[in-house]
PDB file of N, CA and C in Angstrom:
ATOM      1  N   MET E 294      -9.163  17.859  17.625  1.00 87.00           N
ATOM      2  CA  MET E 294      -8.822  16.696  16.800  1.00 87.00           C
ATOM      3  C   MET E 294      -9.920  15.669  17.008  1.00 87.00           C
ATOM      4  N   LYS E 295     -10.458  15.236  15.896  1.00 90.00           N
ATOM      5  CA  LYS E 295     -11.522  14.236  15.868  1.00 90.00           C
ATOM      6  C   LYS E 295     -10.815  12.840  15.765  1.00 90.00           C
ATOM      7  N   GLN E 296     -11.513  11.808  16.280  1.00 92.00           N
ATOM      8  CA  GLN E 296     -11.012  10.468  16.113  1.00 92.00           C
ATOM      9  C   GLN E 296     -12.008   9.654  15.262  1.00 92.00           C
ATOM     10  N   LEU E 297     -11.450   8.872  14.349  1.00 92.00           N
ATOM     11  CA  LEU E 297     -12.254   8.052  13.462  1.00 92.00           C
ATOM     12  C   LEU E 297     -11.826   6.592  13.657  1.00 92.00           C
ATOM     13  N   GLU E 298     -12.777   5.686  13.711  1.00 95.00           N
ATOM     14  CA  GLU E 298     -12.491   4.288  13.693  1.00 95.00           C
ATOM     15  C   GLU E 298     -12.594   3.799  12.242  1.00 95.00           C
ATOM     16  N   VAL E 299     -11.505   3.172  11.822  1.00 95.00           N
ATOM     17  CA  VAL E 299     -11.488   2.684  10.407  1.00 95.00           C
ATOM     18  C   VAL E 299     -11.058   1.203  10.403  1.00 95.00           C
ATOM     19  N   GLN E 300     -11.244   0.538   9.302  1.00 95.00           N
ATOM     20  CA  GLN E 300     -10.822  -0.860   9.129  1.00 95.00           C
ATOM     21  C   GLN E 300      -9.858  -0.961   7.947  1.00 95.00           C
ATOM     22  N   ILE E 301      -8.773  -1.639   8.220  1.00 95.00           N
ATOM     23  CA  ILE E 301      -7.834  -1.945   7.142  1.00 95.00           C
ATOM     24  C   ILE E 301      -7.551  -3.455   7.200  1.00 95.00           C
ATOM     25  N   MET E 302      -7.898  -4.165   6.134  1.00 94.00           N
ATOM     26  CA  MET E 302      -7.790  -5.603   6.077  1.00 94.00           C
ATOM     27  C   MET E 302      -8.453  -6.294   7.283  1.00 94.00           C
ATOM     28  N   GLY E 303      -9.597  -5.780   7.662  1.00 94.00           N
ATOM     29  CA  GLY E 303     -10.345  -6.381   8.778  1.00 94.00           C
ATOM     30  C   GLY E 303      -9.890  -6.018  10.146  1.00 94.00           C
ATOM     31  N   GLN E 304      -8.842  -5.231  10.288  1.00 94.00           N
ATOM     32  CA  GLN E 304      -8.332  -4.800  11.538  1.00 94.00           C
ATOM     33  C   GLN E 304      -8.831  -3.340  11.866  1.00 94.00           C
ATOM     34  N   SER E 305      -9.374  -3.143  13.038  1.00 95.00           N
ATOM     35  CA  SER E 305      -9.831  -1.814  13.443  1.00 95.00           C
ATOM     36  C   SER E 305      -8.666  -0.926  13.947  1.00 95.00           C
ATOM     37  N   TYR E 306      -8.741   0.344  13.512  1.00 94.00           N
ATOM     38  CA  TYR E 306      -7.766   1.335  13.988  1.00 94.00           C
ATOM     39  C   TYR E 306      -8.544   2.584  14.370  1.00 94.00           C
ATOM     40  N   LEU E 307      -8.142   3.219  15.433  1.00 94.00           N
ATOM     41  CA  LEU E 307      -8.684   4.515  15.893  1.00 94.00           C
ATOM     42  C   LEU E 307      -7.614   5.564  15.516  1.00 94.00           C
ATOM     43  N   LEU E 308      -7.968   6.426  14.598  1.00 92.00           N
ATOM     44  CA  LEU E 308      -7.029   7.418  14.066  1.00 92.00           C
ATOM     45  C   LEU E 308      -7.427   8.812  14.393  1.00 92.00           C
ATOM     46  N   GLY E 309      -6.473   9.654  14.703  1.00 91.00           N
ATOM     47  CA  GLY E 309      -6.737  11.059  14.892  1.00 91.00           C
ATOM     48  C   GLY E 309      -6.874  11.755  13.543  1.00 91.00           C
ATOM     49  N   CYS E 310      -7.724  12.747  13.556  1.00 89.00           N
ATOM     50  CA  CYS E 310      -8.028  13.411  12.233  1.00 89.00           C
ATOM     51  C   CYS E 310      -8.338  14.887  12.537  1.00 89.00           C
ATOM     52  N   PRO E 311      -7.717  15.821  11.867  1.00 88.00           N
ATOM     53  CA  PRO E 311      -8.065  17.241  12.056  1.00 88.00           C
ATOM     54  C   PRO E 311      -9.521  17.471  11.615  1.00 88.00           C
ATOM     55  N   GLU E 312     -10.157  18.464  12.201  1.00 90.00           N
ATOM     56  CA  GLU E 312     -11.513  18.820  11.833  1.00 90.00           C
ATOM     57  C   GLU E 312     -11.550  19.122  10.296  1.00 90.00           C
ATOM     58  N   GLY E 313     -12.510  18.619   9.635  1.00 92.00           N
ATOM     59  CA  GLY E 313     -12.645  18.828   8.245  1.00 92.00           C
ATOM     60  C   GLY E 313     -11.847  17.890   7.315  1.00 92.00           C
ATOM     61  N   GLY E 314     -11.022  17.048   7.940  1.00 92.00           N
ATOM     62  CA  GLY E 314     -10.190  16.139   7.162  1.00 92.00           C
ATOM     63  C   GLY E 314     -10.701  14.745   7.084  1.00 92.00           C
ATOM     64  N   GLU E 315     -11.948  14.489   7.515  1.00 93.00           N
ATOM     65  CA  GLU E 315     -12.470  13.130   7.551  1.00 93.00           C
ATOM     66  C   GLU E 315     -12.533  12.502   6.193  1.00 93.00           C
ATOM     67  N   ALA E 316     -12.990  13.228   5.227  1.00 93.00           N
ATOM     68  CA  ALA E 316     -13.135  12.611   3.869  1.00 93.00           C
ATOM     69  C   ALA E 316     -11.774  12.248   3.308  1.00 93.00           C
ATOM     70  N   ARG E 317     -10.765  13.102   3.525  1.00 92.00           N
ATOM     71  CA  ARG E 317      -9.422  12.821   2.986  1.00 92.00           C
ATOM     72  C   ARG E 317      -8.851  11.572   3.731  1.00 92.00           C
ATOM     73  N   LEU E 318      -9.025  11.468   5.024  1.00 92.00           N
ATOM     74  CA  LEU E 318      -8.525  10.360   5.822  1.00 92.00           C
ATOM     75  C   LEU E 318      -9.240   9.077   5.365  1.00 92.00           C
ATOM     76  N   ARG E 319     -10.538   9.124   5.163  1.00 94.00           N
ATOM     77  CA  ARG E 319     -11.255   7.945   4.744  1.00 94.00           C
ATOM     78  C   ARG E 319     -10.810   7.522   3.317  1.00 94.00           C
ATOM     79  N   ALA E 320     -10.553   8.476   2.460  1.00 93.00           N
ATOM     80  CA  ALA E 320     -10.083   8.158   1.109  1.00 93.00           C
ATOM     81  C   ALA E 320      -8.685   7.478   1.186  1.00 93.00           C
ATOM     82  N   ALA E 321      -7.817   7.983   2.103  1.00 92.00           N
ATOM     83  CA  ALA E 321      -6.477   7.401   2.264  1.00 92.00           C
ATOM     84  C   ALA E 321      -6.590   5.995   2.807  1.00 92.00           C
ATOM     85  N   VAL E 322      -7.467   5.779   3.777  1.00 94.00           N
ATOM     86  CA  VAL E 322      -7.654   4.466   4.385  1.00 94.00           C
ATOM     87  C   VAL E 322      -8.158   3.483   3.272  1.00 94.00           C
ATOM     88  N   GLU E 323      -9.128   3.941   2.445  1.00 95.00           N
ATOM     89  CA  GLU E 323      -9.619   3.072   1.394  1.00 95.00           C
ATOM     90  C   GLU E 323      -8.529   2.692   0.401  1.00 95.00           C
ATOM     91  N   ARG E 324      -7.647   3.620   0.127  1.00 93.00           N
ATOM     92  CA  ARG E 324      -6.541   3.344  -0.830  1.00 93.00           C
ATOM     93  C   ARG E 324      -5.553   2.357  -0.223  1.00 93.00           C
ATOM     94  N   VAL E 325      -5.191   2.572   1.057  1.00 94.00           N
ATOM     95  CA  VAL E 325      -4.270   1.649   1.747  1.00 94.00           C
ATOM     96  C   VAL E 325      -4.901   0.262   1.805  1.00 94.00           C
ATOM     97  N   ASP E 326      -6.196   0.197   2.285  1.00 95.00           N
ATOM     98  CA  ASP E 326      -6.874  -1.074   2.391  1.00 95.00           C
ATOM     99  C   ASP E 326      -6.929  -1.791   1.033  1.00 95.00           C
ATOM    100  N   ALA E 327      -7.284  -1.113  -0.035  1.00 94.00           N
ATOM    101  CA  ALA E 327      -7.348  -1.731  -1.334  1.00 94.00           C
ATOM    102  C   ALA E 327      -5.985  -2.244  -1.801  1.00 94.00           C
ATOM    103  N   THR E 328      -4.953  -1.436  -1.602  1.00 94.00           N
ATOM    104  CA  THR E 328      -3.596  -1.860  -1.971  1.00 94.00           C
ATOM    105  C   THR E 328      -3.170  -3.095  -1.212  1.00 94.00           C
ATOM    106  N   MET E 329      -3.411  -3.113   0.093  1.00 94.00           N
ATOM    107  CA  MET E 329      -3.028  -4.281   0.941  1.00 94.00           C
ATOM    108  C   MET E 329      -3.822  -5.531   0.522  1.00 94.00           C
ATOM    109  N   GLN E 330      -5.065  -5.356   0.264  1.00 94.00           N
ATOM    110  CA  GLN E 330      -5.888  -6.516  -0.134  1.00 94.00           C
ATOM    111  C   GLN E 330      -5.482  -7.063  -1.461  1.00 94.00           C
ATOM    112  N   ARG E 331      -5.098  -6.147  -2.373  1.00 92.00           N
ATOM    113  CA  ARG E 331      -4.607  -6.613  -3.735  1.00 92.00           C
ATOM    114  C   ARG E 331      -3.338  -7.401  -3.595  1.00 92.00           C
ATOM    115  N   ILE E 332      -2.448  -6.996  -2.677  1.00 92.00           N
ATOM    116  CA  ILE E 332      -1.236  -7.718  -2.459  1.00 92.00           C
ATOM    117  C   ILE E 332      -1.503  -9.049  -1.835  1.00 92.00           C
ATOM    118  N   ARG E 333      -2.371  -9.067  -0.838  1.00 93.00           N
ATOM    119  CA  ARG E 333      -2.734 -10.344  -0.158  1.00 93.00           C
ATOM    120  C   ARG E 333      -3.389 -11.309  -1.141  1.00 93.00           C
ATOM    121  N   ASP E 334      -4.327 -10.761  -1.934  1.00 93.00           N
ATOM    122  CA  ASP E 334      -5.090 -11.604  -2.872  1.00 93.00           C
ATOM    123  C   ASP E 334      -4.215 -12.176  -4.021  1.00 93.00           C
ATOM    124  N   ALA E 335      -3.072 -11.514  -4.277  1.00 91.00           N
ATOM    125  CA  ALA E 335      -2.163 -12.061  -5.285  1.00 91.00           C
ATOM    126  C   ALA E 335      -1.549 -13.382  -4.828  1.00 91.00           C
ATOM    127  N   GLY E 336      -1.650 -13.647  -3.517  1.00 85.00           N
ATOM    128  CA  GLY E 336      -1.267 -14.948  -3.013  1.00 85.00           C
ATOM    129  C   GLY E 336       0.216 -15.249  -2.730  1.00 85.00           C
ATOM    130  N   LYS E 337       1.060 -14.279  -3.000  1.00 82.00           N
ATOM    131  CA  LYS E 337       2.475 -14.490  -2.829  1.00 82.00           C
ATOM    132  C   LYS E 337       2.969 -14.096  -1.482  1.00 82.00           C
ATOM    133  N   VAL E 338       2.237 -13.247  -0.768  1.00 87.00           N
ATOM    134  CA  VAL E 338       2.647 -12.761   0.546  1.00 87.00           C
ATOM    135  C   VAL E 338       1.453 -12.911   1.483  1.00 87.00           C
ATOM    136  N   ARG E 339       1.659 -13.528   2.645  1.00 87.00           N
ATOM    137  CA  ARG E 339       0.635 -13.744   3.617  1.00 87.00           C
ATOM    138  C   ARG E 339       0.842 -12.885   4.899  1.00 87.00           C
ATOM    139  N   ALA E 340       2.077 -12.642   5.266  1.00 92.00           N
ATOM    140  CA  ALA E 340       2.328 -11.914   6.514  1.00 92.00           C
ATOM    141  C   ALA E 340       1.889 -10.466   6.405  1.00 92.00           C
ATOM    142  N   ARG E 341       1.074 -10.059   7.397  1.00 92.00           N
ATOM    143  CA  ARG E 341       0.495  -8.730   7.398  1.00 92.00           C
ATOM    144  C   ARG E 341       1.596  -7.637   7.347  1.00 92.00           C
ATOM    145  N   ASP E 342       2.643  -7.840   8.074  1.00 91.00           N
ATOM    146  CA  ASP E 342       3.692  -6.798   8.125  1.00 91.00           C
ATOM    147  C   ASP E 342       4.399  -6.694   6.762  1.00 91.00           C
ATOM    148  N   ARG E 343       4.559  -7.764   6.070  1.00 92.00           N
ATOM    149  CA  ARG E 343       5.153  -7.671   4.708  1.00 92.00           C
ATOM    150  C   ARG E 343       4.232  -7.027   3.746  1.00 92.00           C
ATOM    151  N   ILE E 344       2.929  -7.366   3.850  1.00 93.00           N
ATOM    152  CA  ILE E 344       1.918  -6.754   3.027  1.00 93.00           C
ATOM    153  C   ILE E 344       1.915  -5.250   3.237  1.00 93.00           C
ATOM    154  N   ALA E 345       2.010  -4.850   4.525  1.00 92.00           N
ATOM    155  CA  ALA E 345       2.015  -3.357   4.824  1.00 92.00           C
ATOM    156  C   ALA E 345       3.221  -2.699   4.225  1.00 92.00           C
ATOM    157  N   VAL E 346       4.390  -3.349   4.307  1.00 92.00           N
ATOM    158  CA  VAL E 346       5.625  -2.712   3.761  1.00 92.00           C
ATOM    159  C   VAL E 346       5.461  -2.611   2.243  1.00 92.00           C
ATOM    160  N   LEU E 347       5.021  -3.666   1.606  1.00 91.00           N
ATOM    161  CA  LEU E 347       4.869  -3.594   0.099  1.00 91.00           C
ATOM    162  C   LEU E 347       3.858  -2.518  -0.243  1.00 91.00           C
ATOM    163  N   ALA E 348       2.737  -2.445   0.504  1.00 92.00           N
ATOM    164  CA  ALA E 348       1.740  -1.362   0.214  1.00 92.00           C
ATOM    165  C   ALA E 348       2.356  -0.010   0.384  1.00 92.00           C
ATOM    166  N   ALA E 349       3.126   0.151   1.427  1.00 91.00           N
ATOM    167  CA  ALA E 349       3.767   1.505   1.685  1.00 91.00           C
ATOM    168  C   ALA E 349       4.697   1.813   0.535  1.00 91.00           C
ATOM    169  N   LEU E 350       5.517   0.851   0.068  1.00 90.00           N
ATOM    170  CA  LEU E 350       6.399   1.047  -1.039  1.00 90.00           C
ATOM    171  C   LEU E 350       5.672   1.381  -2.318  1.00 90.00           C
ATOM    172  N   ASN E 351       4.596   0.691  -2.595  1.00 89.00           N
ATOM    173  CA  ASN E 351       3.806   0.871  -3.768  1.00 89.00           C
ATOM    174  C   ASN E 351       3.206   2.292  -3.740  1.00 89.00           C
ATOM    175  N   LEU E 352       2.624   2.699  -2.668  1.00 90.00           N
ATOM    176  CA  LEU E 352       2.021   4.016  -2.543  1.00 90.00           C
ATOM    177  C   LEU E 352       3.111   5.135  -2.628  1.00 90.00           C
ATOM    178  N   ALA E 353       4.243   4.841  -2.032  1.00 88.00           N
ATOM    179  CA  ALA E 353       5.375   5.870  -2.073  1.00 88.00           C
ATOM    180  C   ALA E 353       5.861   6.020  -3.518  1.00 88.00           C
ATOM    181  N   PHE E 354       5.947   4.893  -4.266  1.00 86.00           N
ATOM    182  CA  PHE E 354       6.346   4.984  -5.647  1.00 86.00           C
ATOM    183  C   PHE E 354       5.322   5.768  -6.465  1.00 86.00           C
ATOM    184  N   ASP E 355       4.060   5.580  -6.181  1.00 84.00           N
ATOM    185  CA  ASP E 355       2.992   6.341  -6.882  1.00 84.00           C
ATOM    186  C   ASP E 355       3.117   7.818  -6.608  1.00 84.00           C
ATOM    187  N   VAL E 356       3.385   8.210  -5.361  1.00 82.00           N
ATOM    188  CA  VAL E 356       3.569   9.612  -5.008  1.00 82.00           C
ATOM    189  C   VAL E 356       4.797  10.169  -5.699  1.00 82.00           C
ATOM    190  N   ALA E 357       5.892   9.442  -5.699  1.00 80.00           N
ATOM    191  CA  ALA E 357       7.123   9.899  -6.371  1.00 80.00           C
ATOM    192  C   ALA E 357       6.891  10.044  -7.855  1.00 80.00           C
ATOM    193  N   ASP E 358       6.157   9.096  -8.477  1.00 77.00           N
ATOM    194  CA  ASP E 358       5.910   9.214  -9.897  1.00 77.00           C
ATOM    195  C   ASP E 358       5.109  10.469 -10.218  1.00 77.00           C
ATOM    196  N   ARG E 359       4.127  10.761  -9.414  1.00 76.00           N
ATOM    197  CA  ARG E 359       3.318  11.927  -9.586  1.00 76.00           C
ATOM    198  C   ARG E 359       4.114  13.250  -9.435  1.00 76.00           C
ATOM    199  N   ALA E 360       5.007  13.232  -8.489  1.00 74.00           N
ATOM    200  CA  ALA E 360       5.863  14.400  -8.203  1.00 74.00           C
ATOM    201  C   ALA E 360       6.805  14.667  -9.347  1.00 74.00           C
ATOM    202  N   GLN E 361       7.280  13.655 -10.080  1.00 74.00           N
ATOM    203  CA  GLN E 361       8.193  13.779 -11.183  1.00 74.00           C
ATOM    204  C   GLN E 361       7.512  14.032 -12.496  1.00 74.00           C
ATOM    205  N   ALA E 362       6.230  13.764 -12.616  1.00 64.00           N
ATOM    206  CA  ALA E 362       5.507  13.898 -13.890  1.00 64.00           C
ATOM    207  C   ALA E 362       5.246  15.325 -14.176  1.00 64.00           C
ATOM    208  N   PRO E 363       5.302  15.709 -15.450  1.00 62.00           N
ATOM    209  CA  PRO E 363       4.902  17.126 -15.774  1.00 62.00           C
ATOM    210  C   PRO E 363       3.455  17.336 -15.311  1.00 62.00           C
ATOM    211  N   PRO E 364       3.110  18.556 -14.963  1.00 54.00           N
ATOM    212  CA  PRO E 364       1.755  18.854 -14.478  1.00 54.00           C
ATOM    213  C   PRO E 364       0.612  18.401 -15.353  1.00 54.00           C
ATOM    214  N   SER E 365       0.832  18.383 -16.666  1.00 46.00           N
ATOM    215  CA  SER E 365      -0.224  18.075 -17.588  1.00 46.00           C
ATOM    216  C   SER E 365      -0.414  16.545 -17.784  1.00 46.00           C
ATOM    217  N   ILE E 366       0.477  15.732 -17.203  1.00 40.00           N
ATOM    218  CA  ILE E 366       0.439  14.270 -17.386  1.00 40.00           C
ATOM    219  C   ILE E 366       0.309  13.651 -15.997  1.00 40.00           C
ATOM    220  N   THR E 367      -0.776  12.814 -15.849  1.00 38.00           N
ATOM    221  CA  THR E 367      -0.972  12.073 -14.612  1.00 38.00           C
ATOM    222  C   THR E 367      -0.648  10.605 -14.920  1.00 38.00           C
ATOM    223  N   PRO E 368       0.379  10.033 -14.274  1.00 38.00           N
ATOM    224  CA  PRO E 368       0.710   8.652 -14.551  1.00 38.00           C
ATOM    225  C   PRO E 368      -0.409   7.726 -14.085  1.00 38.00           C
ATOM    226  N   ALA E 369      -0.759   6.780 -14.882  1.00 43.00           N
ATOM    227  CA  ALA E 369      -1.801   5.818 -14.507  1.00 43.00           C
ATOM    228  C   ALA E 369      -1.190   4.507 -14.015  1.00 43.00           C
ATOM    229  N   ALA E 370      -1.785   3.954 -12.990  1.00 43.00           N
ATOM    230  CA  ALA E 370      -1.305   2.656 -12.502  1.00 43.00           C
ATOM    231  C   ALA E 370      -1.690   1.557 -13.494  1.00 43.00           C
ATOM    232  N   ALA E 371      -0.799   0.624 -13.669  1.00 41.00           N
ATOM    233  CA  ALA E 371      -1.091  -0.529 -14.541  1.00 41.00           C
ATOM    234  C   ALA E 371      -2.264  -1.294 -13.986  1.00 41.00           C
ATOM    235  N   PRO E 372      -3.166  -1.753 -14.807  1.00 43.00           N
ATOM    236  CA  PRO E 372      -4.266  -2.517 -14.268  1.00 43.00           C
ATOM    237  C   PRO E 372      -3.763  -3.833 -13.652  1.00 43.00           C
ATOM    238  N   PRO E 373      -4.509  -4.361 -12.649  1.00 48.00           N
ATOM    239  CA  PRO E 373      -4.114  -5.597 -12.031  1.00 48.00           C
ATOM    240  C   PRO E 373      -3.968  -6.698 -13.110  1.00 48.00           C
ATOM    241  N   GLY E 374      -2.966  -7.482 -12.985  1.00 49.00           N
ATOM    242  CA  GLY E 374      -2.728  -8.610 -13.959  1.00 49.00           C
ATOM    243  C   GLY E 374      -1.915  -8.198 -15.130  1.00 49.00           C
ATOM    244  N   ASP E 375      -1.674  -6.920 -15.318  1.00 52.00           N
ATOM    245  CA  ASP E 375      -0.854  -6.437 -16.402  1.00 52.00           C
ATOM    246  C   ASP E 375       0.560  -6.922 -16.250  1.00 52.00           C
ATOM    247  N   ASP E 376       1.277  -7.232 -17.397  1.00 58.00           N
ATOM    248  CA  ASP E 376       2.622  -7.689 -17.290  1.00 58.00           C
ATOM    249  C   ASP E 376       3.525  -6.693 -16.576  1.00 58.00           C
ATOM    250  N   GLU E 377       3.360  -5.442 -16.886  1.00 62.00           N
ATOM    251  CA  GLU E 377       4.143  -4.419 -16.239  1.00 62.00           C
ATOM    252  C   GLU E 377       3.943  -4.381 -14.707  1.00 62.00           C
ATOM    253  N   ASP E 378       2.653  -4.517 -14.327  1.00 59.00           N
ATOM    254  CA  ASP E 378       2.282  -4.571 -12.934  1.00 59.00           C
ATOM    255  C   ASP E 378       2.921  -5.754 -12.221  1.00 59.00           C
ATOM    256  N   GLY E 379       2.857  -6.938 -12.898  1.00 63.00           N
ATOM    257  CA  GLY E 379       3.404  -8.150 -12.354  1.00 63.00           C
ATOM    258  C   GLY E 379       4.955  -8.024 -12.158  1.00 63.00           C
ATOM    259  N   ALA E 380       5.614  -7.422 -13.102  1.00 70.00           N
ATOM    260  CA  ALA E 380       7.059  -7.262 -13.037  1.00 70.00           C
ATOM    261  C   ALA E 380       7.387  -6.302 -11.863  1.00 70.00           C
ATOM    262  N   ARG E 381       6.603  -5.307 -11.666  1.00 70.00           N
ATOM    263  CA  ARG E 381       6.821  -4.340 -10.598  1.00 70.00           C
ATOM    264  C   ARG E 381       6.649  -5.021  -9.238  1.00 70.00           C
ATOM    265  N   TRP E 382       5.589  -5.837  -9.091  1.00 64.00           N
ATOM    266  CA  TRP E 382       5.407  -6.541  -7.832  1.00 64.00           C
ATOM    267  C   TRP E 382       6.526  -7.545  -7.574  1.00 64.00           C
ATOM    268  N   THR E 383       6.960  -8.208  -8.624  1.00 66.00           N
ATOM    269  CA  THR E 383       8.071  -9.178  -8.473  1.00 66.00           C
ATOM    270  C   THR E 383       9.310  -8.479  -7.988  1.00 66.00           C
ATOM    271  N   GLN E 384       9.588  -7.350  -8.579  1.00 71.00           N
ATOM    272  CA  GLN E 384      10.769  -6.556  -8.181  1.00 71.00           C
ATOM    273  C   GLN E 384      10.604  -6.074  -6.697  1.00 71.00           C
ATOM    274  N   LEU E 385       9.439  -5.593  -6.354  1.00 67.00           N
ATOM    275  CA  LEU E 385       9.219  -5.144  -4.965  1.00 67.00           C
ATOM    276  C   LEU E 385       9.358  -6.309  -3.979  1.00 67.00           C
ATOM    277  N   LEU E 386       8.874  -7.430  -4.325  1.00 66.00           N
ATOM    278  CA  LEU E 386       8.956  -8.633  -3.450  1.00 66.00           C
ATOM    279  C   LEU E 386      10.401  -9.033  -3.266  1.00 66.00           C
ATOM    280  N   ARG E 387      11.193  -9.013  -4.346  1.00 68.00           N
ATOM    281  CA  ARG E 387      12.563  -9.391  -4.271  1.00 68.00           C
ATOM    282  C   ARG E 387      13.324  -8.424  -3.323  1.00 68.00           C
ATOM    283  N   ARG E 388      13.052  -7.136  -3.542  1.00 70.00           N
ATOM    284  CA  ARG E 388      13.711  -6.095  -2.716  1.00 70.00           C
ATOM    285  C   ARG E 388      13.348  -6.230  -1.263  1.00 70.00           C
ATOM    286  N   LEU E 389      12.032  -6.537  -0.974  1.00 64.00           N
ATOM    287  CA  LEU E 389      11.628  -6.741   0.379  1.00 64.00           C
ATOM    288  C   LEU E 389      12.260  -7.979   0.969  1.00 64.00           C
ATOM    289  N   ASP E 390      12.299  -9.063   0.249  1.00 63.00           N
ATOM    290  CA  ASP E 390      12.923 -10.304   0.730  1.00 63.00           C
ATOM    291  C   ASP E 390      14.401 -10.112   0.992  1.00 63.00           C
ATOM    292  N   ASP E 391      15.106  -9.376   0.121  1.00 64.00           N
ATOM    293  CA  ASP E 391      16.525  -9.068   0.364  1.00 64.00           C
ATOM    294  C   ASP E 391      16.706  -8.249   1.604  1.00 64.00           C
ATOM    295  N   ALA E 392      15.798  -7.258   1.826  1.00 63.00           N
ATOM    296  CA  ALA E 392      15.938  -6.375   2.993  1.00 63.00           C
ATOM    297  C   ALA E 392      15.592  -7.163   4.306  1.00 63.00           C
ATOM    298  N   LEU E 393      14.656  -8.034   4.259  1.00 60.00           N
ATOM    299  CA  LEU E 393      14.187  -8.699   5.470  1.00 60.00           C
ATOM    300  C   LEU E 393      14.884 -10.029   5.676  1.00 60.00           C
ATOM    301  N   GLY E 394      15.595 -10.534   4.722  1.00 57.00           N
ATOM    302  CA  GLY E 394      16.296 -11.799   4.877  1.00 57.00           C
ATOM    303  C   GLY E 394      15.319 -12.929   5.063  1.00 57.00           C
ATOM    304  N   ASP E 395      15.554 -13.803   6.050  1.00 49.00           N
ATOM    305  CA  ASP E 395      14.753 -14.987   6.251  1.00 49.00           C
ATOM    306  C   ASP E 395      13.537 -14.696   7.126  1.00 49.00           C
ATOM    307  N   GLY E 396      13.283 -13.455   7.492  1.00 48.00           N
ATOM    308  CA  GLY E 396      12.078 -13.097   8.262  1.00 48.00           C
ATOM    309  C   GLY E 396      12.356 -13.044   9.756  1.00 48.00           C
ATOM    310  N   ARG E 397      13.523 -13.310  10.203  1.00 42.00           N
ATOM    311  CA  ARG E 397      13.785 -13.275  11.668  1.00 42.00           C
ATOM    312  C   ARG E 397      13.881 -11.844  12.203  1.00 42.00           C
ATOM    313  N   LEU E 398      13.941 -10.881  11.270  1.00 40.00           N
ATOM    314  CA  LEU E 398      13.995  -9.503  11.692  1.00 40.00           C
ATOM    315  C   LEU E 398      12.667  -8.912  12.031  1.00 40.00           C
ATOM    316  N   LEU E 399      11.565  -9.676  11.700  1.00 35.00           N
ATOM    317  CA  LEU E 399      10.210  -9.167  11.826  1.00 35.00           C
ATOM    318  C   LEU E 399       9.733  -9.257  13.239  1.00 35.00           C
TER     319      LEU E 399
END
């Protein structure tokens, strides 16, 4: 098992990686980092843990969408700033706020 040092939102992490899986791990890290930065840059969420939860939910929804799509169709993510994208983020934020309450659970 190889170890890679990566950065996600400026924070360093040392991750285990199977031999030959370095490129896939780096691609996954880039996707997580980009998703978290996009959430942070939207300005509505500042807490790193909430950003991480929203990023995880967003990426999980993307995986679920791909699993349900017919093989010949690849769902595309709405571009940043798109009304559909904004509505999706608003819904995710509401669900996260409902689940976490006033933040004392963090």
